Amino acid sequence: MNYGSIARIAEKYGAKTSFDEKIAGHTSFNIGGVCDIIVQPNSAECIRELVAECRKSSYKYYIFGKGSNVLVSDSGLRGVVIIIGSEYSGITRDGNRLICDSGATLTKICTAAKNYGLSGLEFVYGIPGTAGGALYMNAGAYGGEMKDAVVYCDYLDSDGIVKRMERKDMQLSYRHSVFSGSDKIILSVCFELCERNAEEIAAKMAEVMHKRRDKQPLEYPSAGSTFKRPEGYFAAKLIEDSGLKGFTVGGAQVSEKHSGFVINKGGATCSDVVRLISDIKDKVYKDSGVKLECEILLIE
Ligand SMILES: Cc1cc2nc3c(=O)[nH]c(=O)nc-3n(C[C@H](O)[C@H](O)[C@H](O)COP(=O)(O)OP(=O)(O)OC[C@H]3O[C@@H](n4cnc5c(N)ncnc54)[C@H](O)[C@@H]3O)c2cc1C
């Protein structure tokens, strides 16, 4: 397939496009093979038109944000990869609200909020995802979740119509939302924050970042916590109790710093990670009877 119609839409909007590029460079794991075509749309209208064309021409398509919660197949992806990231990342202030394009990173949003003297998102500082990816996952950390600050989002529904959804309808729960596994595409997210001294906000952000650097293996590529937190347990503790700290398959390893993270020690493939995850699940289940569930999404 040559995806000429997709390339023409991308060209019309001036959207970055590449053919036969490895997706690895667009993921935090630095893993994933060659994809047919990768487009980075720069407006909601461009996203809408690309998706409409994919649906009309029956092209398989994949939506990515910063690729920080995904593990992509070594054989890459056949179809159209649409990366909603830095090319579509505007942030607008409306009183105590920030309306963010879905490609805006949480880092950019937190920094903007601090500069405006708006508090309420400090807890997500350092999560390397976009507003869209974070809402999709209901990302959270240090006692807060996206659901604590989001008011509404605008999204593209399965008929290609832009709609608004209020928080109460988003079914936000632990690492899940109404968007998980659906074909809805988040276009923008509105957060409600409260006024606070910028220095206090900066101090909170620095504290959160310090905790991350202290506990997490940020020096290696990864996709964050590999597993969801099992009810009543901690995945990292179960993995450590099973003697799997440092356990390695190919280039993939259970981090020695934080057993809840699988890291790419160098040259890890998707198959390495998949085998490592499977071995961890088996051993932990055998030792503790707890079934670990992946938080990382396998895209193939
Ligand atoms: C070092 C590190 C630390 C992390 N710490 C945390 C943490 O503390 N808490 C936490 O919750 N997560 C954490 N993560 C995981 C990850 O950063 C978050 O889940 C993040 O919100 C994912 O956003 P993303 O833009 O990278 O999404 P991606 O990984 O690109 O995509 C994830 C899913 O969201 C979908 N998606 C992305 N954008 C859209 C959109 N606009 N519309 C519809 N669907 C979309 C994709 O199709 C995919 O299914 C961490 C990851 C790393 C690497």
GROMACS .gro file of C-alpha atoms and ligand atoms in nm:
model
  353
    1MET     CA    1   0.000   0.000   0.000
    2ASN     CA    2   0.135   0.347  -0.079
    3TYR     CA    3  -0.099   0.557   0.140
    4GLY     CA    4  -0.093   0.835  -0.121
    5SER     CA    5  -0.421   0.983   0.006
    6ILE     CA    6  -0.280   1.000   0.361
    7ALA     CA    7   0.039   1.165   0.239
    8ARG     CA    8  -0.170   1.420   0.045
    9ILE     CA    9  -0.372   1.513   0.354
   10ALA     CA   10  -0.052   1.543   0.558
   11GLU     CA   11   0.100   1.763   0.288
   12LYS     CA   12  -0.210   1.983   0.274
   13TYR     CA   13  -0.171   2.059   0.646
   14GLY     CA   14   0.208   2.065   0.647
   15ALA     CA   15   0.214   1.770   0.890
   16LYS     CA   16   0.542   1.583   0.939
   17THR     CA   17   0.535   1.249   0.759
   18SER     CA   18   0.778   0.962   0.723
   19PHE     CA   19   0.771   0.630   0.542
   20ASP     CA   20   0.936   0.308   0.655
   21GLU     CA   21   1.065   0.461   0.977
   22LYS     CA   22   1.128   0.264   1.295
   23ILE     CA   23   0.876   0.357   1.563
   24ALA     CA   24   1.138   0.292   1.834
   25GLY     CA   25   1.249   0.656   1.827
   26HIS     CA   26   0.894   0.765   1.910
   27THR     CA   27   0.864   0.545   2.220
   28SER     CA   28   1.015   0.577   2.568
   29PHE     CA   29   1.115   0.205   2.556
   30ASN     CA   30   1.312   0.269   2.237
   31ILE     CA   31   1.161  -0.051   2.096
   32GLY     CA   32   0.952  -0.116   1.786
   33GLY     CA   33   1.008  -0.193   1.419
   34VAL     CA   34   0.957  -0.020   1.088
   35CYS     CA   35   0.611   0.129   1.025
   36ASP     CA   36   0.453   0.191   0.685
   37ILE     CA   37   0.378   0.558   0.744
   38ILE     CA   38   0.400   0.785   1.047
   39VAL     CA   39   0.217   1.119   1.047
   40GLN     CA   40   0.237   1.387   1.315
   41PRO     CA   41  -0.076   1.602   1.274
   42ASN     CA   42  -0.065   1.966   1.373
   43SER     CA   43  -0.435   2.048   1.415
   44ALA     CA   44  -0.764   1.891   1.516
   45GLU     CA   45  -0.886   1.929   1.158
   46CYS     CA   46  -0.580   1.742   1.028
   47ILE     CA   47  -0.643   1.459   1.277
   48ARG     CA   48  -1.010   1.447   1.176
   49GLU     CA   49  -0.930   1.428   0.805
   50LEU     CA   50  -0.657   1.164   0.849
   51VAL     CA   51  -0.882   0.941   1.055
   52ALA     CA   52  -1.175   0.989   0.815
   53GLU     CA   53  -0.952   0.881   0.525
   54CYS     CA   54  -0.824   0.576   0.716
   55ARG     CA   55  -1.180   0.473   0.791
   56LYS     CA   56  -1.299   0.536   0.435
   57SER     CA   57  -1.008   0.344   0.276
   58SER     CA   58  -1.009   0.073   0.545
   59TYR     CA   59  -0.651   0.151   0.647
   60LYS     CA   60  -0.563   0.021   0.989
   61TYR     CA   61  -0.452   0.314   1.204
   62TYR     CA   62  -0.285   0.356   1.540
   63ILE     CA   63  -0.297   0.657   1.772
   64PHE     CA   64   0.011   0.741   1.973
   65GLY     CA   65   0.096   1.021   2.213
   66LYS     CA   66   0.452   1.022   2.348
   67GLY     CA   67   0.465   0.643   2.329
   68SER     CA   68   0.551   0.620   2.699
   69ASN     CA   69   0.308   0.344   2.793
   70VAL     CA   70   0.344   0.119   2.492
   71LEU     CA   71   0.550  -0.173   2.371
   72VAL     CA   72   0.551  -0.197   1.992
   73SER     CA   73   0.614  -0.512   1.792
   74ASP     CA   74   0.960  -0.573   1.641
   75SER     CA   75   0.796  -0.610   1.301
   76GLY     CA   76   0.653  -0.260   1.322
   77LEU     CA   77   0.299  -0.165   1.227
   78ARG     CA   78   0.117  -0.215   0.898
   79GLY     CA   79  -0.106   0.085   0.857
   80VAL     CA   80  -0.107   0.453   0.948
   81VAL     CA   81   0.057   0.563   1.271
   82ILE     CA   82  -0.082   0.897   1.389
   83ILE     CA   83   0.134   1.057   1.655
   84ILE     CA   84  -0.054   1.325   1.846
   85GLY     CA   85   0.239   1.496   2.014
   86SER     CA   86   0.451   1.807   2.003
   87GLU     CA   87   0.311   1.920   1.666
   88TYR     CA   88  -0.031   1.959   1.828
   89SER     CA   89   0.039   2.085   2.175
   90GLY     CA   90  -0.107   2.432   2.231
   91ILE     CA   91  -0.221   2.543   2.576
   92THR     CA   92  -0.477   2.820   2.638
   93ARG     CA   93  -0.568   2.976   2.970
   94ASP     CA   94  -0.927   3.064   3.060
   95GLY     CA   95  -0.933   3.193   3.419
   96ASN     CA   96  -0.840   2.899   3.640
   97ARG     CA   97  -0.874   2.658   3.351
   98LEU     CA   98  -0.613   2.533   3.107
   99ILE     CA   99  -0.738   2.400   2.776
  100CYS     CA  100  -0.468   2.178   2.631
  101ASP     CA  101  -0.434   2.020   2.288
  102SER     CA  102  -0.411   1.645   2.346
  103GLY     CA  103  -0.048   1.634   2.224
  104ALA     CA  104   0.074   1.873   2.496
  105THR     CA  105   0.301   1.688   2.736
  106LEU     CA  106   0.225   1.683   3.107
  107THR     CA  107   0.563   1.850   3.160
  108LYS     CA  108   0.464   2.139   2.933
  109ILE     CA  109   0.121   2.166   3.099
  110CYS     CA  110   0.265   2.159   3.453
  111THR     CA  111   0.521   2.423   3.359
  112ALA     CA  112   0.253   2.646   3.205
  113ALA     CA  113   0.033   2.600   3.513
  114LYS     CA  114   0.320   2.698   3.741
  115ASN     CA  115   0.397   3.007   3.532
  116TYR     CA  116   0.032   3.112   3.557
  117GLY     CA  117   0.032   3.046   3.933
  118LEU     CA  118  -0.220   2.761   3.895
  119SER     CA  119  -0.200   2.456   4.117
  120GLY     CA  120  -0.353   2.109   4.096
  121LEU     CA  121  -0.141   1.911   3.851
  122GLU     CA  122   0.194   1.901   4.031
  123PHE     CA  123   0.151   1.530   4.107
  124VAL     CA  124   0.176   1.435   3.737
  125TYR     CA  125   0.498   1.629   3.685
  126GLY     CA  126   0.756   1.392   3.541
  127ILE     CA  127   0.508   1.147   3.387
  128PRO     CA  128   0.643   1.150   3.030
  129GLY     CA  129   0.308   1.139   2.849
  130THR     CA  130   0.067   1.370   2.669
  131ALA     CA  131  -0.267   1.506   2.791
  132GLY     CA  132  -0.443   1.262   2.555
  133GLY     CA  133  -0.241   0.957   2.658
  134ALA     CA  134  -0.274   1.048   3.025
  135LEU     CA  135  -0.651   1.087   3.006
  136TYR     CA  136  -0.680   0.762   2.809
  137MET     CA  137  -0.493   0.582   3.093
  138ASN     CA  138  -0.623   0.804   3.376
  139ALA     CA  139  -0.256   0.841   3.462
  140GLY     CA  140  -0.170   0.922   3.818
  141ALA     CA  141   0.097   0.932   4.082
  142TYR     CA  142   0.157   1.029   4.443
  143GLY     CA  143  -0.210   1.012   4.541
  144GLY     CA  144  -0.350   1.205   4.243
  145GLU     CA  145  -0.504   1.102   3.913
  146MET     CA  146  -0.611   1.282   3.597
  147LYS     CA  147  -0.968   1.258   3.720
  148ASP     CA  148  -0.888   1.502   4.003
  149ALA     CA  149  -0.824   1.791   3.766
  150VAL     CA  150  -1.000   1.724   3.435
  151VAL     CA  151  -1.328   1.906   3.365
  152TYR     CA  152  -1.410   1.801   3.011
  153CYS     CA  153  -1.244   1.692   2.689
  154ASP     CA  154  -1.324   1.730   2.322
  155TYR     CA  155  -1.293   1.411   2.120
  156LEU     CA  156  -1.356   1.262   1.779
  157ASP     CA  157  -1.622   0.993   1.793
  158SER     CA  158  -1.644   0.684   1.573
  159ASP     CA  159  -1.846   0.879   1.314
  160GLY     CA  160  -1.576   1.145   1.287
  161ILE     CA  161  -1.784   1.403   1.477
  162VAL     CA  162  -1.620   1.627   1.736
  163LYS     CA  163  -1.801   1.599   2.070
  164ARG     CA  164  -1.751   1.722   2.424
  165MET     CA  165  -1.752   1.489   2.723
  166GLU     CA  166  -1.774   1.594   3.089
  167ARG     CA  167  -1.565   1.420   3.354
  168LYS     CA  168  -1.865   1.233   3.501
  169ASP     CA  169  -1.907   1.043   3.174
  170MET     CA  170  -1.541   0.943   3.136
  171GLN     CA  171  -1.557   0.635   3.365
  172LEU     CA  172  -1.221   0.730   3.513
  173SER     CA  173  -1.085   0.459   3.740
  174TYR     CA  174  -0.745   0.306   3.810
  175ARG     CA  175  -0.552   0.329   3.477
  176HIS     CA  176  -0.879   0.313   3.284
  177SER     CA  177  -1.123   0.547   3.110
  178VAL     CA  178  -1.410   0.528   2.866
  179PHE     CA  179  -1.145   0.588   2.596
  180SER     CA  180  -0.946   0.273   2.682
  181GLY     CA  181  -0.981   0.028   2.394
  182SER     CA  182  -1.238   0.248   2.218
  183ASP     CA  183  -1.201   0.428   1.884
  184LYS     CA  184  -1.259   0.771   2.036
  185ILE     CA  185  -0.972   1.011   1.982
  186ILE     CA  186  -0.907   1.280   2.242
  187LEU     CA  187  -0.847   1.620   2.083
  188SER     CA  188  -0.818   1.850   2.383
  189VAL     CA  189  -0.843   1.832   2.759
  190CYS     CA  190  -0.961   2.105   2.998
  191PHE     CA  191  -0.822   2.112   3.352
  192GLU     CA  192  -0.962   2.315   3.642
  193LEU     CA  193  -0.689   2.440   3.877
  194CYS     CA  194  -0.668   2.683   4.167
  195GLU     CA  195  -0.455   2.990   4.230
  196ARG     CA  196  -0.138   2.945   4.429
  197ASN     CA  197   0.201   3.105   4.463
  198ALA     CA  198   0.425   2.997   4.172
  199GLU     CA  199   0.719   2.931   4.405
  200GLU     CA  200   0.513   2.688   4.615
  201ILE     CA  201   0.401   2.510   4.298
  202ALA     CA  202   0.762   2.491   4.174
  203ALA     CA  203   0.871   2.347   4.510
  204LYS     CA  204   0.602   2.076   4.492
  205MET     CA  205   0.703   1.989   4.135
  206ALA     CA  206   1.069   1.967   4.236
  207GLU     CA  207   0.977   1.740   4.529
  208VAL     CA  208   0.779   1.508   4.300
  209MET     CA  209   1.065   1.497   4.045
  210HIS     CA  210   1.316   1.428   4.320
  211LYS     CA  211   1.110   1.127   4.438
  212ARG     CA  212   1.097   0.996   4.080
  213ARG     CA  213   1.471   1.032   4.025
  214ASP     CA  214   1.537   0.869   4.359
  215LYS     CA  215   1.315   0.563   4.309
  216GLN     CA  216   1.281   0.509   3.933
  217PRO     CA  217   1.539   0.389   3.679
  218LEU     CA  218   1.506   0.704   3.467
  219GLU     CA  219   1.854   0.651   3.324
  220TYR     CA  220   1.721   0.360   3.111
  221PRO     CA  221   1.447   0.348   2.849
  222SER     CA  222   1.126   0.193   2.984
  223ALA     CA  223   0.750   0.234   2.969
  224GLY     CA  224   0.712   0.307   3.339
  225SER     CA  225   0.548   0.058   3.574
  226THR     CA  226   0.516  -0.267   3.386
  227PHE     CA  227   0.222  -0.400   3.587
  228LYS     CA  228  -0.089  -0.256   3.746
  229ARG     CA  229  -0.102  -0.254   4.123
  230PRO     CA  230  -0.277  -0.576   4.225
  231GLU     CA  231  -0.547  -0.522   4.490
  232GLY     CA  232  -0.381  -0.546   4.833
  233TYR     CA  233  -0.026  -0.590   4.699
  234PHE     CA  234   0.259  -0.405   4.532
  235ALA     CA  235   0.382  -0.553   4.204
  236ALA     CA  236   0.743  -0.451   4.273
  237LYS     CA  237   0.744  -0.626   4.613
  238LEU     CA  238   0.596  -0.946   4.469
  239ILE     CA  239   0.856  -0.946   4.191
  240GLU     CA  240   1.138  -0.884   4.435
  241ASP     CA  241   1.010  -1.156   4.673
  242SER     CA  242   1.021  -1.397   4.378
  243GLY     CA  243   1.391  -1.322   4.342
  244LEU     CA  244   1.349  -1.157   4.005
  245LYS     CA  245   1.529  -0.828   4.068
  246GLY     CA  246   1.784  -0.795   3.787
  247PHE     CA  247   1.635  -1.093   3.599
  248THR     CA  248   1.724  -1.054   3.232
  249VAL     CA  249   1.601  -1.180   2.895
  250GLY     CA  250   1.813  -1.054   2.604
  251GLY     CA  251   1.838  -0.676   2.643
  252ALA     CA  252   1.537  -0.652   2.876
  253GLN     CA  253   1.583  -0.653   3.252
  254VAL     CA  254   1.382  -0.621   3.574
  255SER     CA  255   1.532  -0.297   3.703
  256GLU     CA  256   1.768  -0.340   3.996
  257LYS     CA  257   1.659   0.002   4.121
  258HIS     CA  258   1.281  -0.059   4.104
  259SER     CA  259   1.150  -0.410   4.038
  260GLY     CA  260   0.822  -0.270   3.908
  261PHE     CA  261   1.003  -0.145   3.597
  262VAL     CA  262   1.123  -0.353   3.304
  263ILE     CA  263   1.403  -0.157   3.141
  264ASN     CA  264   1.580  -0.167   2.808
  265LYS     CA  265   1.942  -0.226   2.912
  266GLY     CA  266   2.051  -0.189   2.550
  267GLY     CA  267   1.924  -0.344   2.229
  268ALA     CA  268   1.615  -0.501   2.388
  269THR     CA  269   1.354  -0.625   2.144
  270CYS     CA  270   0.981  -0.644   2.191
  271SER     CA  271   1.013  -1.025   2.207
  272ASP     CA  272   1.268  -0.993   2.489
  273VAL     CA  273   1.026  -0.781   2.690
  274VAL     CA  274   0.729  -1.006   2.615
  275ARG     CA  275   0.923  -1.315   2.728
  276LEU     CA  276   1.049  -1.140   3.040
  277ILE     CA  277   0.696  -1.028   3.131
  278SER     CA  278   0.561  -1.377   3.078
  279ASP     CA  279   0.835  -1.529   3.299
  280ILE     CA  280   0.767  -1.271   3.572
  281LYS     CA  281   0.393  -1.341   3.565
  282ASP     CA  282   0.448  -1.719   3.586
  283LYS     CA  283   0.696  -1.702   3.873
  284VAL     CA  284   0.498  -1.449   4.077
  285TYR     CA  285   0.180  -1.653   4.032
  286LYS     CA  286   0.359  -1.972   4.135
  287ASP     CA  287   0.509  -1.807   4.443
  288SER     CA  288   0.222  -1.589   4.563
  289GLY     CA  289  -0.093  -1.688   4.375
  290VAL     CA  290  -0.126  -1.328   4.250
  291LYS     CA  291  -0.198  -1.275   3.880
  292LEU     CA  292  -0.012  -0.968   3.759
  293GLU     CA  293  -0.183  -0.763   3.492
  294CYS     CA  294   0.016  -0.551   3.246
  295GLU     CA  295  -0.016  -0.175   3.258
  296ILE     CA  296   0.201  -0.143   2.947
  297LEU     CA  297   0.003  -0.177   2.624
  298LEU     CA  298   0.136  -0.417   2.361
  299ILE     CA  299   0.077  -0.271   2.015
  300GLU     CA  300   0.113  -0.507   1.718
  301LIG     C1  301   0.972   0.671   3.329
  301LIG     C2  302   0.821   0.660   3.322
  301LIG     C3  303   0.745   0.693   3.433
  301LIG     C4  304   0.605   0.682   3.428
  301LIG     N1  305   0.534   0.714   3.540
  301LIG     C5  306   0.400   0.704   3.537
  301LIG     C6  307   0.321   0.738   3.652
  301LIG     O1  308   0.373   0.780   3.756
  301LIG     N2  309   0.187   0.725   3.644
  301LIG     C7  310   0.125   0.681   3.530
  301LIG     O2  311   0.001   0.673   3.528
  301LIG     N3  312   0.195   0.649   3.420
  301LIG     C8  313   0.331   0.659   3.420
  301LIG     N4  314   0.403   0.626   3.309
  301LIG     C9  315   0.333   0.572   3.190
  301LIG    C10  316   0.294   0.677   3.084
  301LIG     O3  317   0.384   0.786   3.083
  301LIG    C11  318   0.152   0.729   3.106
  301LIG     O4  319   0.056   0.626   3.102
  301LIG    C12  320   0.115   0.836   3.000
  301LIG     O5  321  -0.004   0.897   3.038
  301LIG    C13  322   0.099   0.780   2.859
  301LIG     O6  323   0.084   0.890   2.769
  301LIG     P1  324   0.142   0.886   2.622
  301LIG     O7  325   0.108   1.015   2.558
  301LIG     O8  326   0.283   0.847   2.623
  301LIG     O9  327   0.052   0.771   2.560
  301LIG     P2  328   0.100   0.653   2.461
  301LIG    O10  329   0.192   0.562   2.535
  301LIG    O11  330   0.147   0.710   2.334
  301LIG    O12  331  -0.039   0.581   2.438
  301LIG    C14  332  -0.102   0.512   2.543
  301LIG    C15  333  -0.245   0.477   2.497
  301LIG    O13  334  -0.318   0.599   2.488
  301LIG    C16  335  -0.376   0.610   2.358
  301LIG     N5  336  -0.373   0.751   2.322
  301LIG    C17  337  -0.267   0.835   2.323
  301LIG     N6  338  -0.306   0.959   2.286
  301LIG    C18  339  -0.440   0.951   2.259
  301LIG    C19  340  -0.538   1.044   2.214
  301LIG     N7  341  -0.509   1.173   2.188
  301LIG     N8  342  -0.666   1.000   2.197
  301LIG    C20  343  -0.698   0.872   2.222
  301LIG     N9  344  -0.609   0.778   2.264
  301LIG    C21  345  -0.481   0.819   2.283
  301LIG    C22  346  -0.288   0.526   2.267
  301LIG    O14  347  -0.361   0.481   2.154
  301LIG    C23  348  -0.249   0.411   2.360
  301LIG    O15  349  -0.349   0.313   2.359
  301LIG    C24  350   0.543   0.637   3.311
  301LIG    C25  351   0.620   0.605   3.198
  301LIG    C26  352   0.759   0.616   3.202
  301LIG    C27  353   0.839   0.584   3.081
   0.00000   0.00000   0.00000
